[in-house]
């Protein structure tokens, strides 16, 4: 069971006691979504700079101190969050907290280190560009959320990386690293009361107020359209399709998680064939439709993307998309209680397996505190999943999938990818026949209608 405390300086503290080793981290409500066109990439740049020395510790002494503890210090940046965390022995927890508080409050951000780190980030960008899955999802965000903060990449454009300076970094810290936007999470061999005292000692100087207007993330609209990067020299096509999903705290999110689990994933290299439980996996194996696919449900504060990413031969793209549409329409119209029960069991199993160890537990605590304002107990989450039935899935999926405008991103030999503008002239309708259904194309002004307004029903 996790224990929560709101400290006097508005920083939230949550702990879960379990083992002799511990993980402690800072989850900050700040990521690339809180940037603009001119400073896009500053949150990620700051993540790199935060370990380059403080007013109390040089970079060398910081690295030696962490190594002598046998600890691990790391960080990552996403579109809505920045995380700094340390893994250490429980006896070294005070020292780990001292280091974490020092790096976010007293980093020197030296000019020489900034110039050196530009090259590191540019090389990282080159590595990212070789990972086609990351490239596809960056493209998908860029078109689905075009003209909004979520459409920007986390690393930022090359020109920004070359021009971000010390003032940009300090301004980002002073604007976003405030008590109410920070969660201190810990798991493992942690005593909650002791951690409260240590937190007040090391983080008591973090301010809670703002000198000027409080920064608020702008609403991000979802736009259905496509982006295609055709390269016939590539051996395989990489394609992602997504419709607008919902935010973390939306009441529909649990049903979409179950639907996402029902679609599932499959990889030819992992074995399994026509006898797989999932229909899309079985059809993919039997018909040689793709090399792999992965359903996804990406959530943000007020919006999300629900869809599928697949890798296939160029001549199989059209057949794969047809089968995906088939499965999506089944969710809206013809899914059975037996399938839903199987998906719910698998979802609960996956959620439990993801909490194996202090590291994923700490991650879960920090993320849920930022997203929900509390950590949802497992019995409550289990009950929410159990409440989903076939009718719930049909209703929710009809709302989010049927007659909605998808975003499509594709890279590789994609000549066979159906033309988006041609598809806009066709409307897919669902007709149920004796427990099965067919997809019948009929003339329509537009299959891709306007995106409906967001719902903000609380999951809490």
mmCIF file with all atom_site columns, N, CA and C in Angstrom, residues 13-81:
data_model
loop_
_atom_site.group_PDB
_atom_site.id
_atom_site.type_symbol
_atom_site.label_atom_id
_atom_site.label_alt_id
_atom_site.label_comp_id
_atom_site.label_asym_id
_atom_site.label_entity_id
_atom_site.label_seq_id
_atom_site.pdbx_PDB_ins_code
_atom_site.Cartn_x
_atom_site.Cartn_y
_atom_site.Cartn_z
_atom_site.occupancy
_atom_site.B_iso_or_equiv
_atom_site.pdbx_formal_charge
_atom_site.auth_seq_id
_atom_site.auth_comp_id
_atom_site.auth_asym_id
_atom_site.auth_atom_id
_atom_site.pdbx_PDB_model_num
ATOM 1   N N  . UNK A 1 13 ? 4.279  13.845 -1.964  1.00 0.00 ? 13 UNK A N  1
ATOM 2   C CA . UNK A 1 13 ? 5.181  12.750 -1.604  1.00 0.00 ? 13 UNK A CA 1
ATOM 3   C C  . UNK A 1 13 ? 4.370  11.472 -1.468  1.00 0.00 ? 13 UNK A C  1
ATOM 4   N N  . UNK A 1 14 ? 4.824  10.408 -2.144  1.00 0.00 ? 14 UNK A N  1
ATOM 5   C CA . UNK A 1 14 ? 4.152  9.119  -2.070  1.00 0.00 ? 14 UNK A CA 1
ATOM 6   C C  . UNK A 1 14 ? 5.209  8.028  -1.953  1.00 0.00 ? 14 UNK A C  1
ATOM 7   N N  . UNK A 1 15 ? 5.004  7.086  -1.025  1.00 0.00 ? 15 UNK A N  1
ATOM 8   C CA . UNK A 1 15 ? 5.981  6.013  -0.826  1.00 0.00 ? 15 UNK A CA 1
ATOM 9   C C  . UNK A 1 15 ? 5.278  4.669  -0.747  1.00 0.00 ? 15 UNK A C  1
ATOM 10  N N  . UNK A 1 16 ? 6.061  3.618  -1.022  1.00 0.00 ? 16 UNK A N  1
ATOM 11  C CA . UNK A 1 16 ? 5.592  2.241  -0.815  1.00 0.00 ? 16 UNK A CA 1
ATOM 12  C C  . UNK A 1 16 ? 6.773  1.422  -0.320  1.00 0.00 ? 16 UNK A C  1
ATOM 13  N N  . UNK A 1 17 ? 6.663  0.870  0.888   1.00 0.00 ? 17 UNK A N  1
ATOM 14  C CA . UNK A 1 17 ? 7.767  0.153  1.519   1.00 0.00 ? 17 UNK A CA 1
ATOM 15  C C  . UNK A 1 17 ? 7.736  -1.321 1.124   1.00 0.00 ? 17 UNK A C  1
ATOM 16  N N  . UNK A 1 18 ? 8.927  -1.858 0.715   1.00 0.00 ? 18 UNK A N  1
ATOM 17  C CA . UNK A 1 18 ? 8.943  -3.256 0.302   1.00 0.00 ? 18 UNK A CA 1
ATOM 18  C C  . UNK A 1 18 ? 10.293 -3.934 0.491   1.00 0.00 ? 18 UNK A C  1
ATOM 19  N N  . UNK A 1 19 ? 11.402 -3.419 -0.082  1.00 0.00 ? 19 UNK A N  1
ATOM 20  C CA . UNK A 1 19 ? 12.646 -4.180 -0.181  1.00 0.00 ? 19 UNK A CA 1
ATOM 21  C C  . UNK A 1 19 ? 13.828 -3.424 0.412   1.00 0.00 ? 19 UNK A C  1
ATOM 22  N N  . UNK A 1 20 ? 15.004 -4.110 0.380   1.00 0.00 ? 20 UNK A N  1
ATOM 23  C CA . UNK A 1 20 ? 16.227 -3.514 0.909   1.00 0.00 ? 20 UNK A CA 1
ATOM 24  C C  . UNK A 1 20 ? 16.813 -2.481 -0.040  1.00 0.00 ? 20 UNK A C  1
ATOM 25  N N  . UNK A 1 21 ? 16.510 -2.613 -1.316  1.00 0.00 ? 21 UNK A N  1
ATOM 26  C CA . UNK A 1 21 ? 16.919 -1.599 -2.280  1.00 0.00 ? 21 UNK A CA 1
ATOM 27  C C  . UNK A 1 21 ? 15.752 -0.669 -2.543  1.00 0.00 ? 21 UNK A C  1
ATOM 28  N N  . UNK A 1 22 ? 16.069 0.540  -2.946  1.00 0.00 ? 22 UNK A N  1
ATOM 29  C CA . UNK A 1 22 ? 15.028 1.550  -3.120  1.00 0.00 ? 22 UNK A CA 1
ATOM 30  C C  . UNK A 1 22 ? 15.196 2.274  -4.444  1.00 0.00 ? 22 UNK A C  1
ATOM 31  N N  . UNK A 1 23 ? 14.098 2.813  -4.903  1.00 0.00 ? 23 UNK A N  1
ATOM 32  C CA . UNK A 1 23 ? 14.144 3.781  -5.997  1.00 0.00 ? 23 UNK A CA 1
ATOM 33  C C  . UNK A 1 23 ? 13.378 5.007  -5.557  1.00 0.00 ? 23 UNK A C  1
ATOM 34  N N  . UNK A 1 24 ? 13.958 6.160  -5.794  1.00 0.00 ? 24 UNK A N  1
ATOM 35  C CA . UNK A 1 24 ? 13.312 7.424  -5.468  1.00 0.00 ? 24 UNK A CA 1
ATOM 36  C C  . UNK A 1 24 ? 13.463 8.337  -6.671  1.00 0.00 ? 24 UNK A C  1
ATOM 37  N N  . UNK A 1 25 ? 12.430 9.104  -6.953  1.00 0.00 ? 25 UNK A N  1
ATOM 38  C CA . UNK A 1 25 ? 12.504 9.958  -8.135  1.00 0.00 ? 25 UNK A CA 1
ATOM 39  C C  . UNK A 1 25 ? 11.583 11.154 -8.045  1.00 0.00 ? 25 UNK A C  1
ATOM 40  N N  . UNK A 1 26 ? 11.834 12.096 -8.926  1.00 0.00 ? 26 UNK A N  1
ATOM 41  C CA . UNK A 1 26 ? 11.023 13.303 -9.036  1.00 0.00 ? 26 UNK A CA 1
ATOM 42  C C  . UNK A 1 26 ? 10.280 13.263 -10.365 1.00 0.00 ? 26 UNK A C  1
ATOM 43  N N  . UNK A 1 27 ? 8.969  13.275 -10.295 1.00 0.00 ? 27 UNK A N  1
ATOM 44  C CA . UNK A 1 27 ? 8.132  13.330 -11.496 1.00 0.00 ? 27 UNK A CA 1
ATOM 45  C C  . UNK A 1 27 ? 7.604  14.756 -11.616 1.00 0.00 ? 27 UNK A C  1
ATOM 46  N N  . UNK A 1 28 ? 7.978  15.422 -12.698 1.00 0.00 ? 28 UNK A N  1
ATOM 47  C CA . UNK A 1 28 ? 7.680  16.846 -12.860 1.00 0.00 ? 28 UNK A CA 1
ATOM 48  C C  . UNK A 1 28 ? 6.706  17.038 -14.012 1.00 0.00 ? 28 UNK A C  1
ATOM 49  N N  . UNK A 1 29 ? 5.683  17.813 -13.763 1.00 0.00 ? 29 UNK A N  1
ATOM 50  C CA . UNK A 1 29 ? 4.667  18.104 -14.780 1.00 0.00 ? 29 UNK A CA 1
ATOM 51  C C  . UNK A 1 29 ? 5.228  19.118 -15.769 1.00 0.00 ? 29 UNK A C  1
ATOM 52  N N  . UNK A 1 30 ? 6.191  18.672 -16.569 1.00 0.00 ? 30 UNK A N  1
ATOM 53  C CA . UNK A 1 30 ? 6.862  19.552 -17.528 1.00 0.00 ? 30 UNK A CA 1
ATOM 54  C C  . UNK A 1 30 ? 7.504  18.697 -18.607 1.00 0.00 ? 30 UNK A C  1
ATOM 55  N N  . UNK A 1 31 ? 7.167  18.967 -19.845 1.00 0.00 ? 31 UNK A N  1
ATOM 56  C CA . UNK A 1 31 ? 7.741  18.243 -20.973 1.00 0.00 ? 31 UNK A CA 1
ATOM 57  C C  . UNK A 1 31 ? 7.663  19.100 -22.215 1.00 0.00 ? 31 UNK A C  1
ATOM 58  N N  . UNK A 1 32 ? 7.783  18.481 -23.369 1.00 0.00 ? 32 UNK A N  1
ATOM 59  C CA . UNK A 1 32 ? 7.801  19.258 -24.612 1.00 0.00 ? 32 UNK A CA 1
ATOM 60  C C  . UNK A 1 32 ? 6.469  19.940 -24.888 1.00 0.00 ? 32 UNK A C  1
ATOM 61  N N  . UNK A 1 33 ? 5.385  19.485 -24.251 1.00 0.00 ? 33 UNK A N  1
ATOM 62  C CA . UNK A 1 33 ? 4.089  20.141 -24.448 1.00 0.00 ? 33 UNK A CA 1
ATOM 63  C C  . UNK A 1 33 ? 4.091  21.566 -23.903 1.00 0.00 ? 33 UNK A C  1
ATOM 64  N N  . UNK A 1 34 ? 4.967  21.844 -22.966 1.00 0.00 ? 34 UNK A N  1
ATOM 65  C CA . UNK A 1 34 ? 5.004  23.161 -22.333 1.00 0.00 ? 34 UNK A CA 1
ATOM 66  C C  . UNK A 1 34 ? 6.031  24.078 -22.996 1.00 0.00 ? 34 UNK A C  1
ATOM 67  N N  . UNK A 1 35 ? 6.478  23.706 -24.187 1.00 0.00 ? 35 UNK A N  1
ATOM 68  C CA . UNK A 1 35 ? 7.427  24.530 -24.931 1.00 0.00 ? 35 UNK A CA 1
ATOM 69  C C  . UNK A 1 35 ? 6.704  25.273 -26.046 1.00 0.00 ? 35 UNK A C  1
ATOM 70  N N  . UNK A 1 36 ? 7.438  26.134 -26.725 1.00 0.00 ? 36 UNK A N  1
ATOM 71  C CA . UNK A 1 36 ? 6.910  26.813 -27.908 1.00 0.00 ? 36 UNK A CA 1
ATOM 72  C C  . UNK A 1 36 ? 7.843  26.557 -29.085 1.00 0.00 ? 36 UNK A C  1
ATOM 73  N N  . UNK A 1 37 ? 7.513  27.138 -30.228 1.00 0.00 ? 37 UNK A N  1
ATOM 74  C CA . UNK A 1 37 ? 8.317  26.872 -31.425 1.00 0.00 ? 37 UNK A CA 1
ATOM 75  C C  . UNK A 1 37 ? 9.770  27.302 -31.257 1.00 0.00 ? 37 UNK A C  1
ATOM 76  N N  . UNK A 1 38 ? 9.992  28.375 -30.508 1.00 0.00 ? 38 UNK A N  1
ATOM 77  C CA . UNK A 1 38 ? 11.351 28.910 -30.403 1.00 0.00 ? 38 UNK A CA 1
ATOM 78  C C  . UNK A 1 38 ? 12.221 28.142 -29.409 1.00 0.00 ? 38 UNK A C  1
ATOM 79  N N  . UNK A 1 39 ? 11.596 27.512 -28.389 1.00 0.00 ? 39 UNK A N  1
ATOM 80  C CA . UNK A 1 39 ? 12.416 26.783 -27.409 1.00 0.00 ? 39 UNK A CA 1
ATOM 81  C C  . UNK A 1 39 ? 12.115 25.287 -27.380 1.00 0.00 ? 39 UNK A C  1
ATOM 82  N N  . UNK A 1 40 ? 11.452 24.770 -28.412 1.00 0.00 ? 40 UNK A N  1
ATOM 83  C CA . UNK A 1 40 ? 11.161 23.339 -28.479 1.00 0.00 ? 40 UNK A CA 1
ATOM 84  C C  . UNK A 1 40 ? 12.456 22.532 -28.379 1.00 0.00 ? 40 UNK A C  1
ATOM 85  N N  . UNK A 1 41 ? 12.507 21.640 -27.418 1.00 0.00 ? 41 UNK A N  1
ATOM 86  C CA . UNK A 1 41 ? 13.702 20.846 -27.158 1.00 0.00 ? 41 UNK A CA 1
ATOM 87  C C  . UNK A 1 41 ? 14.403 21.225 -25.871 1.00 0.00 ? 41 UNK A C  1
ATOM 88  N N  . UNK A 1 42 ? 13.953 22.317 -25.220 1.00 0.00 ? 42 UNK A N  1
ATOM 89  C CA . UNK A 1 42 ? 14.657 22.791 -24.032 1.00 0.00 ? 42 UNK A CA 1
ATOM 90  C C  . UNK A 1 42 ? 14.488 21.825 -22.857 1.00 0.00 ? 42 UNK A C  1
ATOM 91  N N  . UNK A 1 43 ? 13.324 21.184 -22.718 1.00 0.00 ? 43 UNK A N  1
ATOM 92  C CA . UNK A 1 43 ? 13.117 20.242 -21.610 1.00 0.00 ? 43 UNK A CA 1
ATOM 93  C C  . UNK A 1 43 ? 14.073 19.059 -21.725 1.00 0.00 ? 43 UNK A C  1
ATOM 94  N N  . UNK A 1 44 ? 14.234 18.545 -22.926 1.00 0.00 ? 44 UNK A N  1
ATOM 95  C CA . UNK A 1 44 ? 15.158 17.427 -23.141 1.00 0.00 ? 44 UNK A CA 1
ATOM 96  C C  . UNK A 1 44 ? 16.605 17.881 -22.991 1.00 0.00 ? 44 UNK A C  1
ATOM 97  N N  . UNK A 1 45 ? 16.918 19.072 -23.470 1.00 0.00 ? 45 UNK A N  1
ATOM 98  C CA . UNK A 1 45 ? 18.268 19.622 -23.324 1.00 0.00 ? 45 UNK A CA 1
ATOM 99  C C  . UNK A 1 45 ? 18.609 19.760 -21.841 1.00 0.00 ? 45 UNK A C  1
ATOM 100 N N  . UNK A 1 46 ? 17.641 20.234 -21.060 1.00 0.00 ? 46 UNK A N  1
ATOM 101 C CA . UNK A 1 46 ? 17.847 20.395 -19.621 1.00 0.00 ? 46 UNK A CA 1
ATOM 102 C C  . UNK A 1 46 ? 18.076 19.050 -18.945 1.00 0.00 ? 46 UNK A C  1
ATOM 103 N N  . UNK A 1 47 ? 17.376 18.026 -19.392 1.00 0.00 ? 47 UNK A N  1
ATOM 104 C CA . UNK A 1 47 ? 17.584 16.680 -18.845 1.00 0.00 ? 47 UNK A CA 1
ATOM 105 C C  . UNK A 1 47 ? 19.046 16.256 -19.008 1.00 0.00 ? 47 UNK A C  1
ATOM 106 N N  . UNK A 1 48 ? 19.652 16.614 -20.142 1.00 0.00 ? 48 UNK A N  1
ATOM 107 C CA . UNK A 1 48 ? 21.068 16.292 -20.363 1.00 0.00 ? 48 UNK A CA 1
ATOM 108 C C  . UNK A 1 48 ? 21.975 17.131 -19.458 1.00 0.00 ? 48 UNK A C  1
ATOM 109 N N  . UNK A 1 49 ? 21.634 18.398 -19.290 1.00 0.00 ? 49 UNK A N  1
ATOM 110 C CA . UNK A 1 49 ? 22.507 19.321 -18.564 1.00 0.00 ? 49 UNK A CA 1
ATOM 111 C C  . UNK A 1 49 ? 22.451 19.144 -17.057 1.00 0.00 ? 49 UNK A C  1
ATOM 112 N N  . UNK A 1 50 ? 21.392 18.513 -16.568 1.00 0.00 ? 50 UNK A N  1
ATOM 113 C CA . UNK A 1 50 ? 21.164 18.472 -15.129 1.00 0.00 ? 50 UNK A CA 1
ATOM 114 C C  . UNK A 1 50 ? 22.233 17.669 -14.400 1.00 0.00 ? 50 UNK A C  1
ATOM 115 N N  . UNK A 1 51 ? 22.952 16.786 -15.113 1.00 0.00 ? 51 UNK A N  1
ATOM 116 C CA . UNK A 1 51 ? 23.978 15.949 -14.487 1.00 0.00 ? 51 UNK A CA 1
ATOM 117 C C  . UNK A 1 51 ? 25.387 16.478 -14.734 1.00 0.00 ? 51 UNK A C  1
ATOM 118 N N  . UNK A 1 52 ? 25.514 17.710 -15.214 1.00 0.00 ? 52 UNK A N  1
ATOM 119 C CA . UNK A 1 52 ? 26.833 18.244 -15.585 1.00 0.00 ? 52 UNK A CA 1
ATOM 120 C C  . UNK A 1 52 ? 27.481 19.064 -14.480 1.00 0.00 ? 52 UNK A C  1
ATOM 121 N N  . UNK A 1 53 ? 26.981 18.939 -13.271 1.00 0.00 ? 53 UNK A N  1
ATOM 122 C CA . UNK A 1 53 ? 27.593 19.632 -12.148 1.00 0.00 ? 53 UNK A CA 1
ATOM 123 C C  . UNK A 1 53 ? 26.684 20.659 -11.519 1.00 0.00 ? 53 UNK A C  1
ATOM 124 N N  . UNK A 1 54 ? 26.879 20.875 -10.220 1.00 0.00 ? 54 UNK A N  1
ATOM 125 C CA . UNK A 1 54 ? 26.101 21.855 -9.464  1.00 0.00 ? 54 UNK A CA 1
ATOM 126 C C  . UNK A 1 54 ? 27.065 22.781 -8.740  1.00 0.00 ? 54 UNK A C  1
ATOM 127 N N  . UNK A 1 55 ? 26.507 23.728 -7.989  1.00 0.00 ? 55 UNK A N  1
ATOM 128 C CA . UNK A 1 55 ? 27.356 24.626 -7.208  1.00 0.00 ? 55 UNK A CA 1
ATOM 129 C C  . UNK A 1 55 ? 28.056 23.886 -6.069  1.00 0.00 ? 55 UNK A C  1
ATOM 130 N N  . UNK A 1 56 ? 27.553 22.698 -5.676  1.00 0.00 ? 56 UNK A N  1
ATOM 131 C CA . UNK A 1 56 ? 28.151 21.904 -4.605  1.00 0.00 ? 56 UNK A CA 1
ATOM 132 C C  . UNK A 1 56 ? 28.998 20.746 -5.128  1.00 0.00 ? 56 UNK A C  1
ATOM 133 N N  . UNK A 1 57 ? 28.682 20.255 -6.327  1.00 0.00 ? 57 UNK A N  1
ATOM 134 C CA . UNK A 1 57 ? 29.350 19.077 -6.868  1.00 0.00 ? 57 UNK A CA 1
ATOM 135 C C  . UNK A 1 57 ? 29.752 19.330 -8.322  1.00 0.00 ? 57 UNK A C  1
ATOM 136 N N  . UNK A 1 58 ? 30.994 19.046 -8.643  1.00 0.00 ? 58 UNK A N  1
ATOM 137 C CA . UNK A 1 58 ? 31.396 19.072 -10.046 1.00 0.00 ? 58 UNK A CA 1
ATOM 138 C C  . UNK A 1 58 ? 30.848 17.822 -10.731 1.00 0.00 ? 58 UNK A C  1
ATOM 139 N N  . UNK A 1 59 ? 30.885 17.797 -12.053 1.00 0.00 ? 59 UNK A N  1
ATOM 140 C CA . UNK A 1 59 ? 30.396 16.620 -12.767 1.00 0.00 ? 59 UNK A CA 1
ATOM 141 C C  . UNK A 1 59 ? 31.161 15.371 -12.351 1.00 0.00 ? 59 UNK A C  1
ATOM 142 N N  . UNK A 1 60 ? 32.471 15.495 -12.203 1.00 0.00 ? 60 UNK A N  1
ATOM 143 C CA . UNK A 1 60 ? 33.295 14.343 -11.820 1.00 0.00 ? 60 UNK A CA 1
ATOM 144 C C  . UNK A 1 60 ? 32.950 13.845 -10.422 1.00 0.00 ? 60 UNK A C  1
ATOM 145 N N  . UNK A 1 61 ? 32.830 14.775 -9.477  1.00 0.00 ? 61 UNK A N  1
ATOM 146 C CA . UNK A 1 61 ? 32.520 14.363 -8.102  1.00 0.00 ? 61 UNK A CA 1
ATOM 147 C C  . UNK A 1 61 ? 31.113 13.777 -8.008  1.00 0.00 ? 61 UNK A C  1
ATOM 148 N N  . UNK A 1 62 ? 30.188 14.302 -8.804  1.00 0.00 ? 62 UNK A N  1
ATOM 149 C CA . UNK A 1 62 ? 28.828 13.762 -8.823  1.00 0.00 ? 62 UNK A CA 1
ATOM 150 C C  . UNK A 1 62 ? 28.835 12.322 -9.329  1.00 0.00 ? 62 UNK A C  1
ATOM 151 N N  . UNK A 1 63 ? 29.557 12.082 -10.408 1.00 0.00 ? 63 UNK A N  1
ATOM 152 C CA . UNK A 1 63 ? 29.621 10.731 -10.965 1.00 0.00 ? 63 UNK A CA 1
ATOM 153 C C  . UNK A 1 63 ? 30.305 9.763  -10.005 1.00 0.00 ? 63 UNK A C  1
ATOM 154 N N  . UNK A 1 64 ? 31.394 10.209 -9.362  1.00 0.00 ? 64 UNK A N  1
ATOM 155 C CA . UNK A 1 64 ? 32.097 9.348  -8.408  1.00 0.00 ? 64 UNK A CA 1
ATOM 156 C C  . UNK A 1 64 ? 31.228 9.033  -7.198  1.00 0.00 ? 64 UNK A C  1
ATOM 157 N N  . UNK A 1 65 ? 30.498 10.020 -6.720  1.00 0.00 ? 65 UNK A N  1
ATOM 158 C CA . UNK A 1 65 ? 29.633 9.816  -5.557  1.00 0.00 ? 65 UNK A CA 1
ATOM 159 C C  . UNK A 1 65 ? 28.566 8.772  -5.856  1.00 0.00 ? 65 UNK A C  1
ATOM 160 N N  . UNK A 1 66 ? 27.974 8.865  -7.033  1.00 0.00 ? 66 UNK A N  1
ATOM 161 C CA . UNK A 1 66 ? 26.941 7.898  -7.411  1.00 0.00 ? 66 UNK A CA 1
ATOM 162 C C  . UNK A 1 66 ? 27.540 6.501  -7.568  1.00 0.00 ? 66 UNK A C  1
ATOM 163 N N  . UNK A 1 67 ? 28.703 6.412  -8.210  1.00 0.00 ? 67 UNK A N  1
ATOM 164 C CA . UNK A 1 67 ? 29.345 5.110  -8.410  1.00 0.00 ? 67 UNK A CA 1
ATOM 165 C C  . UNK A 1 67 ? 29.779 4.489  -7.088  1.00 0.00 ? 67 UNK A C  1
ATOM 166 N N  . UNK A 1 68 ? 30.293 5.291  -6.167  1.00 0.00 ? 68 UNK A N  1
ATOM 167 C CA . UNK A 1 68 ? 30.737 4.767  -4.874  1.00 0.00 ? 68 UNK A CA 1
ATOM 168 C C  . UNK A 1 68 ? 29.572 4.251  -4.036  1.00 0.00 ? 68 UNK A C  1
ATOM 169 N N  . UNK A 1 69 ? 28.388 4.786  -4.270  1.00 0.00 ? 69 UNK A N  1
ATOM 170 C CA . UNK A 1 69 ? 27.188 4.289  -3.595  1.00 0.00 ? 69 UNK A CA 1
ATOM 171 C C  . UNK A 1 69 ? 26.688 2.982  -4.219  1.00 0.00 ? 69 UNK A C  1
ATOM 172 N N  . UNK A 1 70 ? 27.184 2.665  -5.406  1.00 0.00 ? 70 UNK A N  1
ATOM 173 C CA . UNK A 1 70 ? 26.623 1.533  -6.145  1.00 0.00 ? 70 UNK A CA 1
ATOM 174 C C  . UNK A 1 70 ? 25.237 1.854  -6.654  1.00 0.00 ? 70 UNK A C  1
ATOM 175 N N  . UNK A 1 71 ? 24.994 3.144  -6.872  1.00 0.00 ? 71 UNK A N  1
ATOM 176 C CA . UNK A 1 71 ? 23.667 3.612  -7.267  1.00 0.00 ? 71 UNK A CA 1
ATOM 177 C C  . UNK A 1 71 ? 23.598 3.840  -8.776  1.00 0.00 ? 71 UNK A C  1
ATOM 178 N N  . UNK A 1 72 ? 22.410 4.159  -9.223  1.00 0.00 ? 72 UNK A N  1
ATOM 179 C CA . UNK A 1 72 ? 22.163 4.459  -10.636 1.00 0.00 ? 72 UNK A CA 1
ATOM 180 C C  . UNK A 1 72 ? 21.321 5.725  -10.691 1.00 0.00 ? 72 UNK A C  1
ATOM 181 N N  . UNK A 1 73 ? 21.809 6.726  -11.422 1.00 0.00 ? 73 UNK A N  1
ATOM 182 C CA . UNK A 1 73 ? 21.127 8.012  -11.537 1.00 0.00 ? 73 UNK A CA 1
ATOM 183 C C  . UNK A 1 73 ? 20.779 8.236  -13.000 1.00 0.00 ? 73 UNK A C  1
ATOM 184 N N  . UNK A 1 74 ? 19.516 8.545  -13.276 1.00 0.00 ? 74 UNK A N  1
ATOM 185 C CA . UNK A 1 74 ? 19.113 8.692  -14.674 1.00 0.00 ? 74 UNK A CA 1
ATOM 186 C C  . UNK A 1 74 ? 17.917 9.633  -14.775 1.00 0.00 ? 74 UNK A C  1
ATOM 187 N N  . UNK A 1 75 ? 17.507 9.894  -16.022 1.00 0.00 ? 75 UNK A N  1
ATOM 188 C CA . UNK A 1 75 ? 16.396 10.805 -16.271 1.00 0.00 ? 75 UNK A CA 1
ATOM 189 C C  . UNK A 1 75 ? 15.808 10.509 -17.641 1.00 0.00 ? 75 UNK A C  1
ATOM 190 N N  . UNK A 1 76 ? 14.581 10.964 -17.863 1.00 0.00 ? 76 UNK A N  1
ATOM 191 C CA . UNK A 1 76 ? 13.992 10.909 -19.201 1.00 0.00 ? 76 UNK A CA 1
ATOM 192 C C  . UNK A 1 76 ? 12.941 12.006 -19.329 1.00 0.00 ? 76 UNK A C  1
ATOM 193 N N  . UNK A 1 77 ? 12.650 12.347 -20.570 1.00 0.00 ? 77 UNK A N  1
ATOM 194 C CA . UNK A 1 77 ? 11.682 13.400 -20.876 1.00 0.00 ? 77 UNK A CA 1
ATOM 195 C C  . UNK A 1 77 ? 10.624 12.844 -21.816 1.00 0.00 ? 77 UNK A C  1
ATOM 196 N N  . UNK A 1 78 ? 9.371  13.169 -21.557 1.00 0.00 ? 78 UNK A N  1
ATOM 197 C CA . UNK A 1 78 ? 8.285  12.811 -22.463 1.00 0.00 ? 78 UNK A CA 1
ATOM 198 C C  . UNK A 1 78 ? 7.565  14.095 -22.871 1.00 0.00 ? 78 UNK A C  1
ATOM 199 N N  . UNK A 1 79 ? 6.445  13.955 -23.537 1.00 0.00 ? 79 UNK A N  1
ATOM 200 C CA . UNK A 1 79 ? 5.730  15.151 -23.984 1.00 0.00 ? 79 UNK A CA 1
ATOM 201 C C  . UNK A 1 79 ? 5.080  15.909 -22.830 1.00 0.00 ? 79 UNK A C  1
ATOM 202 N N  . UNK A 1 80 ? 4.760  15.224 -21.739 1.00 0.00 ? 80 UNK A N  1
ATOM 203 C CA . UNK A 1 80 ? 4.101  15.907 -20.623 1.00 0.00 ? 80 UNK A CA 1
ATOM 204 C C  . UNK A 1 80 ? 4.858  15.799 -19.307 1.00 0.00 ? 80 UNK A C  1
ATOM 205 N N  . UNK A 1 81 ? 5.915  15.015 -19.244 1.00 0.00 ? 81 UNK A N  1
ATOM 206 C CA . UNK A 1 81 ? 6.602  14.815 -17.972 1.00 0.00 ? 81 UNK A CA 1
ATOM 207 C C  . UNK A 1 81 ? 8.112  14.788 -18.146 1.00 0.00 ? 81 UNK A C  1
#
